[in-house]
């Protein structure tokens, strides 16, 4: 079996690849949107969104000086990130805010990489995100979910042909962009039925005295803006 030096691996990751055909970009976009809209497919794939969501909480906590103590992912696609620090103030607000917008922001970041030819890098940045989360995971299902998703991404990035890599990377980015919007809609539906009293939006309302509906609207605005902006890049 042929081996690769670290330099060759690095060159492979940071190098650029040819742009895929326009039809592939459009087809993966349509497939991702359908996956988000079709409930039987959305249900299992929602774990991917939860990974991004909880990772966003964790990153915001670390960036604002809070001490991250653990992340849990559950089989019902919910999750929780626990950090220790001042219970009020900017750090807590940013930590609570980050979850719902992170999938869309990650999708936009991935789109920026893809339009510059960094298909393999997009997949390896995803692997890095998953690996760092795995260090902080505190339950068996969460570890299992991260390993399975990471294993799929690694297999595609290392073993698949360039056209398969491109299709998978574009599908992943489109999915994050589209999937960032649906949980915000679901959140407001739960809030309307008074079934989400401890949601991120309601925590933010308690922290800032700004109504939870305003925070939900901001989540929706940012997610929709990220989708529209990144879609323009990908389809240009």
Coordinates of N, CA and C in Angstrom, one line a residue:
X1 N 0.8 -1.2 0.0 CA 0.0 0.0 0.0 C 0.9 1.2 0.0
X2 N 0.6 2.2 -0.9 CA 1.4 3.4 -1.0 C 1.1 4.3 0.2
X3 N 2.2 4.8 0.8 CA 2.1 5.7 2.0 C 2.4 7.1 1.5
X4 N 1.9 8.1 2.3 CA 2.1 9.5 2.0 C 2.9 10.1 3.1
X5 N 3.8 11.0 2.8 CA 4.5 11.8 3.8 C 3.5 12.9 4.4
X6 N 3.9 13.4 5.5 CA 3.1 14.5 6.1 C 3.0 15.7 5.2
X7 N 4.1 16.0 4.5 CA 4.0 17.1 3.6 C 3.0 16.8 2.4
X8 N 3.0 15.6 1.9 CA 2.1 15.2 0.9 C 0.6 15.3 1.4
X9 N 0.4 14.9 2.6 CA -0.9 15.0 3.2 C -1.3 16.4 3.3
X10 N -0.4 17.3 3.8 CA -0.7 18.7 4.0 C -1.0 19.3 2.6
X11 N -0.2 19.0 1.6 CA -0.5 19.6 0.3 C -1.8 19.1 -0.3
X12 N -2.2 17.9 0.0 CA -3.5 17.4 -0.4 C -4.6 18.1 0.3
X13 N -4.5 18.4 1.5 CA -5.6 19.1 2.3 C -5.7 20.5 1.9
X14 N -4.6 21.3 1.8 CA -4.6 22.7 1.6 C -4.7 23.1 0.1
X15 N -4.5 22.1 -0.8 CA -4.5 22.3 -2.2 C -5.9 22.6 -2.7
X16 N -6.0 23.0 -4.0 CA -7.3 23.3 -4.6 C -7.6 22.1 -5.6
X17 N -8.9 22.0 -5.8 CA -9.4 21.0 -6.7 C -10.2 21.7 -7.8
X18 N -10.4 21.1 -8.9 CA -11.2 21.7 -10.0 C -12.7 21.9 -9.6
X19 N -13.3 22.9 -10.1 CA -14.7 23.2 -9.7 C -15.6 22.1 -10.4
X20 N -16.5 21.6 -9.6 CA -17.4 20.5 -10.2 C -18.4 21.2 -11.2
X21 N -19.0 20.4 -12.1 CA -20.0 21.0 -13.0 C -21.1 21.6 -12.4
X22 N -21.7 22.6 -13.0 CA -22.8 23.4 -12.5 C -24.0 22.5 -12.1
X23 N -24.2 21.5 -12.9 CA -25.4 20.6 -12.6 C -25.2 19.9 -11.3
X24 N -24.0 19.6 -10.9 CA -23.7 18.9 -9.6 C -24.0 19.8 -8.5
X25 N -23.5 21.1 -8.6 CA -23.8 22.1 -7.5 C -25.3 22.3 -7.3
X26 N -26.0 22.4 -8.4 CA -27.5 22.6 -8.3 C -28.1 21.4 -7.8
X27 N -27.7 20.2 -8.2 CA -28.4 18.9 -7.8 C -28.2 18.7 -6.3
X28 N -27.0 18.9 -5.8 CA -26.7 18.7 -4.4 C -27.5 19.7 -3.6
X29 N -27.7 20.9 -4.1 CA -28.5 21.9 -3.4 C -30.0 21.5 -3.3
X30 N -30.5 21.0 -4.4 CA -31.9 20.5 -4.4 C -32.0 19.3 -3.5
X31 N -31.1 18.4 -3.5 CA -31.1 17.2 -2.7 C -31.1 17.6 -1.2
X32 N -30.3 18.6 -0.8 CA -30.1 19.0 0.6 C -31.4 19.6 1.0
X33 N -32.0 20.5 0.2 CA -33.3 21.1 0.6 C -34.4 20.1 0.8
X34 N -34.5 19.1 -0.1 CA -35.5 18.0 0.0 C -35.2 17.2 1.3
X35 N -34.0 17.0 1.6 CA -33.7 16.2 2.8 C -34.1 16.9 4.1
X36 N -34.1 18.3 4.0 CA -34.5 19.1 5.2 C -36.0 19.1 5.2
X37 N -36.7 19.1 4.1 CA -38.2 19.2 4.1 C -38.9 17.9 4.3
X38 N -38.2 16.8 3.9 CA -38.9 15.5 4.0 C -38.6 14.9 5.4
X39 N -39.6 14.8 6.2 CA -39.4 14.4 7.6 C -38.7 13.1 7.8
X40 N -39.0 12.0 7.1 CA -38.3 10.7 7.4 C -36.8 10.8 7.2
X41 N -36.4 11.7 6.3 CA -34.9 11.9 6.1 C -34.4 12.9 7.1
X42 N -35.1 13.9 7.3 CA -34.7 15.0 8.2 C -34.5 14.5 9.6
X43 N -35.3 13.6 10.1 CA -35.2 13.1 11.4 C -33.8 12.5 11.8
X44 N -33.3 11.6 11.1 CA -32.0 11.1 11.4 C -30.8 12.1 11.1
X45 N -31.0 12.8 10.1 CA -29.9 13.8 9.7 C -29.9 15.0 10.6
X46 N -31.0 15.2 11.4 CA -31.0 16.3 12.3 C -29.8 16.3 13.4
X47 N -29.3 15.1 13.6 CA -28.2 14.9 14.5 C -27.0 15.7 14.0
X48 N -26.8 15.8 12.7 CA -25.7 16.6 12.2 C -25.9 18.1 12.6
X49 N -27.1 18.6 12.5 CA -27.4 19.9 12.9 C -27.1 20.1 14.4
X50 N -27.5 19.1 15.2 CA -27.3 19.2 16.7 C -25.8 19.3 17.0
X51 N -25.0 18.5 16.2 CA -23.5 18.6 16.4 C -23.0 20.0 16.2
X52 N -23.5 20.6 15.1 CA -23.1 22.0 14.8 C -23.6 22.9 15.8
X53 N -24.8 22.8 16.3 CA -25.4 23.6 17.3 C -24.7 23.6 18.6
X54 N -24.5 22.4 19.1 CA -23.8 22.3 20.4 C -22.3 22.7 20.3
X55 N -21.7 22.4 19.1 CA -20.3 22.9 18.9 C -20.2 24.4 18.9
X56 N -21.3 25.1 18.4 CA -21.3 26.5 18.4 C -21.4 27.1 19.9
X57 N -22.2 26.4 20.7 CA -22.3 26.8 22.1 C -20.9 26.7 22.8
X58 N -20.3 25.5 22.5 CA -19.0 25.2 23.1 C -17.9 26.2 22.7
X59 N -17.8 26.5 21.4 CA -16.9 27.5 20.9 C -17.1 28.8 21.5
X60 N -18.3 29.3 21.5 CA -18.6 30.6 22.1 C -18.2 30.7 23.5
X61 N -18.5 29.6 24.3 CA -18.1 29.6 25.7 C -16.6 29.7 25.8
X62 N -15.8 29.0 25.0 CA -14.4 29.1 25.1 C -13.8 30.4 24.7
X63 N -14.4 31.0 23.7 CA -13.9 32.3 23.2 C -14.2 33.4 24.2
X64 N -15.2 33.2 25.0 CA -15.6 34.3 26.0 C -15.0 34.0 27.4
X65 N -14.1 33.0 27.5 CA -13.4 32.8 28.7 C -14.2 31.9 29.7
X66 N -15.2 31.2 29.3 CA -15.9 30.3 30.2 C -15.2 29.0 30.1
X67 N -15.4 28.1 31.1 CA -14.8 26.8 31.2 C -15.8 25.8 30.7
X68 N -15.4 25.1 29.7 CA -16.3 24.1 29.1 C -16.1 22.8 29.8
X69 N -17.2 22.3 30.3 CA -17.1 21.0 31.1 C -17.7 19.8 30.4
X70 N -18.4 20.0 29.3 CA -18.9 18.8 28.6 C -20.0 19.1 27.6
X71 N -20.1 18.2 26.7 CA -21.2 18.2 25.6 C -21.9 16.9 25.6
X72 N -23.2 16.9 25.5 CA -23.9 15.6 25.3 C -24.8 15.7 24.1
X73 N -24.9 14.7 23.3 CA -25.8 14.5 22.2 C -26.7 13.4 22.5
X74 N -28.0 13.5 22.3 CA -29.0 12.5 22.6 C -29.6 11.9 21.4
X75 N -30.1 10.7 21.5 CA -30.7 10.0 20.4 C -32.0 10.6 19.8
X76 N -32.6 11.5 20.6 CA -33.8 12.2 20.1 C -33.4 13.5 19.4
X77 N -32.1 13.6 19.1 CA -31.5 14.8 18.3 C -31.4 16.0 19.1
X78 N -31.7 16.0 20.4 CA -31.4 17.1 21.3 C -30.0 17.0 21.8
X79 N -29.5 18.1 22.5 CA -28.2 18.1 23.0 C -28.0 19.2 24.1
X80 N -26.9 19.1 24.8 CA -26.7 20.1 25.8 C -25.2 20.3 26.0
X81 N -24.8 21.6 26.1 CA -23.5 22.0 26.4 C -23.4 22.7 27.7
X82 N -22.5 22.2 28.5 CA -22.4 22.8 29.9 C -21.0 23.5 30.0
X83 N -21.1 24.8 30.5 CA -19.9 25.6 30.7 C -20.1 26.3 32.1
X84 N -18.9 26.6 32.6 CA -18.9 27.2 34.0 C -18.3 28.6 33.8
X85 N -19.0 29.6 34.5 CA -18.5 31.0 34.5 C -19.6 31.9 35.0
X86 N -19.4 33.1 34.8 CA -20.4 34.1 35.2 C -21.8 33.8 34.6
X87 N -22.8 33.8 35.4 CA -24.2 33.4 34.9 C -24.8 34.4 34.1
X88 N -24.3 35.6 34.0 CA -24.9 36.7 33.3 C -23.7 37.4 32.5
X89 N -24.1 38.4 31.7 CA -23.1 39.2 31.0 C -22.9 38.7 29.5
X90 N -21.9 39.4 28.9 CA -21.7 39.1 27.4 C -21.4 37.7 27.1
X91 N -20.5 37.1 27.9 CA -20.1 35.7 27.7 C -21.2 34.7 27.7
X92 N -22.1 34.9 28.6 CA -23.3 34.0 28.7 C -24.2 34.2 27.6
X93 N -24.4 35.5 27.2 CA -25.3 35.9 26.1 C -24.8 35.3 24.8
X94 N -23.5 35.5 24.5 CA -23.0 35.0 23.3 C -23.0 33.4 23.2
X95 N -22.8 32.8 24.4 CA -22.8 31.3 24.4 C -24.2 30.8 24.1
X96 N -25.2 31.5 24.7 CA -26.6 31.1 24.5 C -27.1 31.4 23.0
X97 N -26.5 32.5 22.5 CA -26.9 32.9 21.1 C -26.4 32.0 20.0
X98 N -25.2 31.5 20.3 CA -24.4 30.9 19.2 C -25.0 29.6 18.6
X99 N -25.8 28.9 19.4 CA -26.2 27.6 18.9 C -27.0 27.6 17.6
X100 N -28.1 28.3 17.6 CA -29.0 28.3 16.4 C -28.4 28.8 15.1
X101 N -27.4 29.7 15.2 CA -26.9 30.3 14.0 C -25.6 29.6 13.5
X102 N -25.0 28.7 14.3 CA -23.8 28.1 14.0 C -23.9 27.2 12.7
X103 N -25.0 26.3 12.6 CA -25.0 25.5 11.4 C -25.0 26.4 10.1
X104 N -25.8 27.5 10.1 CA -25.8 28.3 8.9 C -24.4 29.0 8.7
X105 N -23.8 29.5 9.8 CA -22.5 30.1 9.6 C -21.4 29.1 9.2
X106 N -21.5 27.9 9.7 CA -20.6 26.8 9.2 C -20.8 26.6 7.7
X107 N -22.1 26.5 7.3 CA -22.4 26.3 5.9 C -21.9 27.4 5.0
X108 N -22.0 28.7 5.5 CA -21.5 29.8 4.7 C -19.9 29.7 4.6
X109 N -19.3 29.4 5.8 CA -17.9 29.2 5.7 C -17.4 28.1 4.8
X110 N -18.1 27.0 4.8 CA -17.8 25.9 3.8 C -18.0 26.4 2.4
X111 N -19.1 27.2 2.1 CA -19.3 27.7 0.8 C -18.2 28.5 0.3
X112 N -17.7 29.4 1.2 CA -16.5 30.2 0.9 C -15.3 29.4 0.5
X113 N -15.1 28.3 1.2 CA -14.0 27.4 0.9 C -14.2 26.7 -0.5
X114 N -15.4 26.2 -0.7 CA -15.7 25.5 -2.0 C -15.6 26.4 -3.2
X115 N -16.0 27.6 -3.1 CA -16.0 28.5 -4.3 C -14.5 28.9 -4.6
X116 N -13.6 28.7 -3.7 CA -12.2 28.9 -3.9 C -11.4 27.6 -4.2
X117 N -12.2 26.5 -4.4 CA -11.5 25.3 -4.9 C -11.1 24.4 -3.8
X118 N -11.4 24.7 -2.5 CA -10.9 23.9 -1.4 C -11.9 22.8 -1.0
X119 N -12.1 21.9 -1.8 CA -13.0 20.8 -1.5 C -12.5 19.9 -0.4
X120 N -11.3 19.4 -0.5 CA -10.7 18.5 0.5 C -10.6 19.3 1.8
X121 N -10.2 20.5 1.8 CA -10.0 21.3 3.0 C -11.4 21.4 3.7
X122 N -12.5 21.6 3.0 CA -13.8 21.7 3.6 C -14.1 20.4 4.4
X123 N -13.8 19.3 3.9 CA -14.0 18.0 4.6 C -13.1 17.9 5.8
X124 N -11.9 18.3 5.7 CA -10.9 18.2 6.8 C -11.2 19.2 7.9
X125 N -11.7 20.4 7.6 CA -12.1 21.3 8.6 C -13.3 20.7 9.4
X126 N -14.2 20.0 8.6 CA -15.3 19.3 9.3 C -14.8 18.2 10.2
X127 N -13.8 17.5 9.8 CA -13.2 16.5 10.7 C -12.5 17.1 11.9
X128 N -11.9 18.2 11.8 CA -11.3 18.9 12.9 C -12.4 19.3 13.9
X129 N -13.5 19.8 13.4 CA -14.6 20.2 14.3 C -15.1 19.0 15.1
X130 N -15.3 17.9 14.4 CA -15.8 16.7 15.0 C -14.8 16.2 16.1
X131 N -13.5 16.2 15.7 CA -12.5 15.7 16.6 C -12.4 16.5 17.9
X132 N -12.5 17.8 17.8 CA -12.4 18.7 19.0 C -13.7 18.5 19.8
X133 N -14.8 18.3 19.2 CA -16.0 18.0 20.0 C -15.9 16.7 20.7
X134 N -15.3 15.7 20.1 CA -15.2 14.4 20.7 C -14.4 14.4 22.0
X135 N -13.4 15.3 22.0 CA -12.7 15.5 23.3 C -13.5 15.9 24.5
X136 N -14.6 16.6 24.2 CA -15.5 17.1 25.2 C -16.8 16.4 25.4
X137 N -17.0 15.3 24.6 CA -18.3 14.6 24.7 C -18.3 13.8 26.0
X138 N -19.5 13.8 26.6 CA -19.7 13.1 27.9 C -20.7 12.1 28.0
X139 N -21.1 11.5 26.8 CA -22.1 10.4 26.8 C -21.8 9.5 25.6
X140 N -22.2 8.2 25.8 CA -21.9 7.2 24.8 C -22.5 7.5 23.5
X141 N -23.8 7.8 23.5 CA -24.4 8.1 22.2 C -23.8 9.3 21.4
X142 N -23.4 10.3 22.2 CA -22.7 11.4 21.6 C -21.4 11.0 20.9
X143 N -20.6 10.2 21.6 CA -19.4 9.7 21.1 C -19.6 8.9 19.8
X144 N -20.6 8.0 19.9 CA -21.0 7.2 18.7 C -21.4 8.0 17.5
X145 N -22.2 9.0 17.7 CA -22.7 9.9 16.6 C -21.5 10.6 16.0
X146 N -20.6 11.2 16.8 CA -19.4 11.9 16.3 C -18.5 10.9 15.5
X147 N -18.3 9.7 16.0 CA -17.4 8.8 15.3 C -18.0 8.3 14.0
X148 N -19.3 8.1 14.0 CA -20.0 7.7 12.7 C -19.9 8.8 11.7
X149 N -20.3 10.0 12.1 CA -20.2 11.1 11.1 C -18.8 11.4 10.7
X150 N -17.9 11.4 11.6 CA -16.5 11.6 11.3 C -15.9 10.5 10.4
X151 N -16.3 9.2 10.7 CA -15.8 8.1 9.8 C -16.3 8.3 8.4
X152 N -17.5 8.7 8.2 CA -18.1 8.9 6.8 C -17.3 10.0 6.1
X153 N -17.1 11.1 6.8 CA -16.4 12.3 6.2 C -15.0 11.9 5.9
X154 N -14.3 11.2 6.8 CA -12.9 10.8 6.6 C -12.8 9.8 5.4
X155 N -13.7 8.8 5.3 CA -13.7 7.9 4.2 C -13.8 8.6 2.9
X156 N -14.8 9.5 2.8 CA -15.0 10.2 1.6 C -13.8 11.1 1.2
X157 N -13.2 11.8 2.2 CA -12.1 12.7 1.9 C -10.8 11.9 1.6
X158 N -10.7 10.7 2.0 CA -9.4 10.0 1.8 C -9.5 8.9 0.7
X159 N -10.7 8.3 0.6 CA -10.8 7.2 -0.3 C -11.6 7.4 -1.6
X160 N -12.5 8.4 -1.6 CA -13.4 8.6 -2.7 C -12.7 9.3 -3.8
X161 N -13.2 9.2 -5.0 CA -12.7 9.9 -6.2 C -13.0 11.4 -6.1
X162 N -12.3 12.2 -6.8 CA -12.5 13.6 -6.7 C -14.0 14.1 -7.0
X163 N -14.6 13.5 -7.9 CA -16.0 13.9 -8.2 C -16.9 13.5 -7.1
X164 N -16.7 12.4 -6.4 CA -17.5 12.0 -5.3 C -17.2 12.9 -4.1
X165 N -15.9 13.2 -3.9 CA -15.6 14.2 -2.8 C -16.3 15.5 -3.0
X166 N -16.3 16.0 -4.3 CA -16.9 17.3 -4.6 C -18.4 17.2 -4.3
X167 N -19.1 16.1 -4.8 CA -20.5 16.0 -4.5 C -20.9 16.0 -3.1
X168 N -20.1 15.2 -2.3 CA -20.3 15.1 -0.9 C -20.1 16.4 -0.1
X169 N -19.0 17.1 -0.5 CA -18.7 18.4 0.2 C -19.8 19.4 -0.1
X170 N -20.2 19.5 -1.4 CA -21.3 20.4 -1.7 C -22.6 20.1 -1.0
X171 N -22.9 18.8 -1.0 CA -24.1 18.3 -0.3 C -24.1 18.7 1.2
X172 N -22.9 18.5 1.8 CA -22.8 18.8 3.2 C -23.0 20.3 3.5
X173 N -22.4 21.1 2.7 CA -22.5 22.6 2.8 C -23.9 23.0 2.6
X174 N -24.5 22.6 1.5 CA -25.9 22.9 1.2 C -26.8 22.5 2.4
X175 N -26.6 21.3 2.9 CA -27.4 20.8 4.0 C -27.3 21.7 5.2
X176 N -26.1 22.1 5.6 CA -25.9 22.9 6.8 C -26.7 24.3 6.5
X177 N -26.6 24.8 5.3 CA -27.3 26.1 5.0 C -28.8 25.9 5.1
X178 N -29.3 24.9 4.5 CA -30.8 24.7 4.6 C -31.2 24.3 5.9
X179 N -30.5 23.4 6.6 CA -30.9 22.8 7.9 C -30.7 23.8 9.0
X180 N -30.0 24.9 8.8 CA -29.9 25.9 9.8 C -31.2 26.7 10.0
X181 N -32.1 26.6 9.0 CA -33.4 27.4 9.1 C -34.5 26.6 9.7
X182 N -34.6 25.3 9.4 CA -35.7 24.6 10.0 C -35.8 24.5 11.5
X183 N -34.7 24.3 12.2 CA -34.8 24.3 13.7 C -35.3 25.6 14.3
X184 N -35.0 26.7 13.6 CA -35.5 28.0 14.1 C -37.1 28.0 14.0
X185 N -37.6 27.5 12.9 CA -39.0 27.5 12.7 C -39.6 26.5 13.7
X186 N -39.0 25.4 13.9 CA -39.5 24.4 14.9 C -39.5 25.0 16.3
X187 N -38.4 25.8 16.6 CA -38.3 26.4 17.9 C -39.5 27.4 18.2
X188 N -39.9 28.2 17.2 CA -41.0 29.1 17.4 C -42.3 28.4 17.5
X189 N -42.4 27.3 16.8 CA -43.7 26.5 16.9 C -43.8 25.9 18.3
X190 N -42.7 25.4 18.9 CA -42.7 24.9 20.3 C -43.0 26.0 21.3
X191 N -42.4 27.2 21.0 CA -42.6 28.3 22.0 C -44.1 28.7 21.9
X192 N -44.6 28.7 20.8 CA -46.1 29.1 20.6 C -46.9 28.1 21.4
X193 N -46.5 26.8 21.5 CA -47.3 25.8 22.3 C -46.8 25.7 23.7
X194 N -45.9 26.6 24.1 CA -45.3 26.7 25.4 C -44.7 25.4 25.8
X195 N -43.9 24.8 24.8 CA -43.2 23.6 25.1 C -41.7 23.8 25.0
X196 N -41.2 25.0 25.1 CA -39.8 25.2 25.0 C -39.4 26.3 26.0
X197 N -39.8 26.2 27.2 CA -39.6 27.3 28.2 C -38.2 27.5 28.5
X198 N -37.3 26.5 28.3 CA -35.9 26.6 28.6 C -35.0 26.7 27.3
X199 N -35.7 27.1 26.2 CA -35.0 27.2 25.0 C -33.9 28.3 25.0
X200 N -33.0 28.3 24.0 CA -32.0 29.3 24.0 C -32.6 30.7 23.9
X201 N -33.6 30.9 23.1 CA -34.3 32.2 23.0 C -34.8 32.7 24.3
X202 N -35.4 31.8 25.1 CA -36.0 32.2 26.4 C -34.9 32.4 27.4
X203 N -33.8 31.7 27.3 CA -32.7 32.0 28.2 C -32.1 33.4 27.9
X204 N -32.0 33.7 26.6 CA -31.6 35.0 26.2 C -32.5 36.1 26.6
X205 N -33.8 35.8 26.6 CA -34.8 36.8 27.1 C -34.6 37.1 28.6
X206 N -34.3 36.0 29.3 CA -34.0 36.2 30.8 C -32.8 37.0 31.0
X207 N -31.7 36.8 30.2 CA -30.4 37.4 30.3 C -30.5 38.9 29.9
X208 N -31.3 39.2 28.9 CA -31.2 40.5 28.3 C -32.5 41.4 28.5
X209 N -33.6 40.7 28.9 CA -34.9 41.4 28.9 C -35.4 41.8 27.6
X210 N -34.9 41.2 26.5 CA -35.4 41.3 25.2 C -36.3 40.1 24.9
X211 N -37.5 40.3 24.4 CA -38.4 39.1 24.3 C -37.8 38.0 23.5
X212 N -38.2 36.8 23.8 CA -37.7 35.6 23.1 C -38.0 35.6 21.7
X213 N -39.2 36.2 21.3 CA -39.6 36.2 19.9 C -38.6 37.0 19.1
X214 N -38.1 38.1 19.7 CA -37.1 38.9 19.0 C -35.8 38.1 18.7
X215 N -35.4 37.3 19.6 CA -34.2 36.5 19.4 C -34.5 35.4 18.3
X216 N -35.7 34.8 18.4 CA -36.0 33.8 17.3 C -36.0 34.5 15.9
X217 N -36.5 35.7 15.9 CA -36.5 36.5 14.6 C -35.1 36.8 14.2
X218 N -34.2 37.1 15.1 CA -32.8 37.3 14.7 C -32.1 36.0 14.2
X219 N -32.4 34.9 14.9 CA -31.9 33.6 14.5 C -32.3 33.4 13.0
X220 N -33.6 33.6 12.7 CA -34.2 33.4 11.4 C -33.5 34.3 10.4
X221 N -33.4 35.6 10.7 CA -32.8 36.5 9.8 C -31.4 36.1 9.4
X222 N -30.6 35.8 10.4 CA -29.2 35.5 10.2 C -29.1 34.2 9.4
X223 N -29.9 33.2 9.7 CA -29.8 31.9 9.0 C -30.3 32.1 7.5
X224 N -31.3 32.8 7.3 CA -31.8 33.1 6.0 C -30.8 33.9 5.2
X225 N -30.2 34.9 5.8 CA -29.2 35.7 5.1 C -28.0 34.8 4.7
X226 N -27.5 34.0 5.7 CA -26.4 33.1 5.4 C -26.7 32.2 4.2
X227 N -28.0 31.6 4.2 CA -28.4 30.8 3.1 C -28.4 31.5 1.8
X228 N -29.0 32.7 1.7 CA -29.1 33.4 0.5 C -27.7 33.9 0.0
X229 N -26.9 34.3 0.9 CA -25.5 34.8 0.5 C -24.7 33.6 -0.1
X230 N -24.7 32.5 0.7 CA -23.9 31.4 0.3 C -24.4 30.8 -1.0
X231 N -25.7 30.7 -1.1 CA -26.3 30.2 -2.4 C -25.9 31.0 -3.6
X232 N -25.8 32.3 -3.4 CA -25.3 33.2 -4.5 C -23.9 32.9 -4.9
X233 N -23.0 32.6 -3.9 CA -21.7 32.2 -4.1 C -21.6 30.9 -4.9
X234 N -22.3 29.9 -4.4 CA -22.2 28.6 -5.0 C -22.8 28.5 -6.4
X235 N -23.8 29.3 -6.7 CA -24.5 29.2 -8.0 C -24.0 30.2 -9.0
X236 N -23.0 31.1 -8.5 CA -22.5 32.1 -9.4 C -21.8 31.5 -10.6

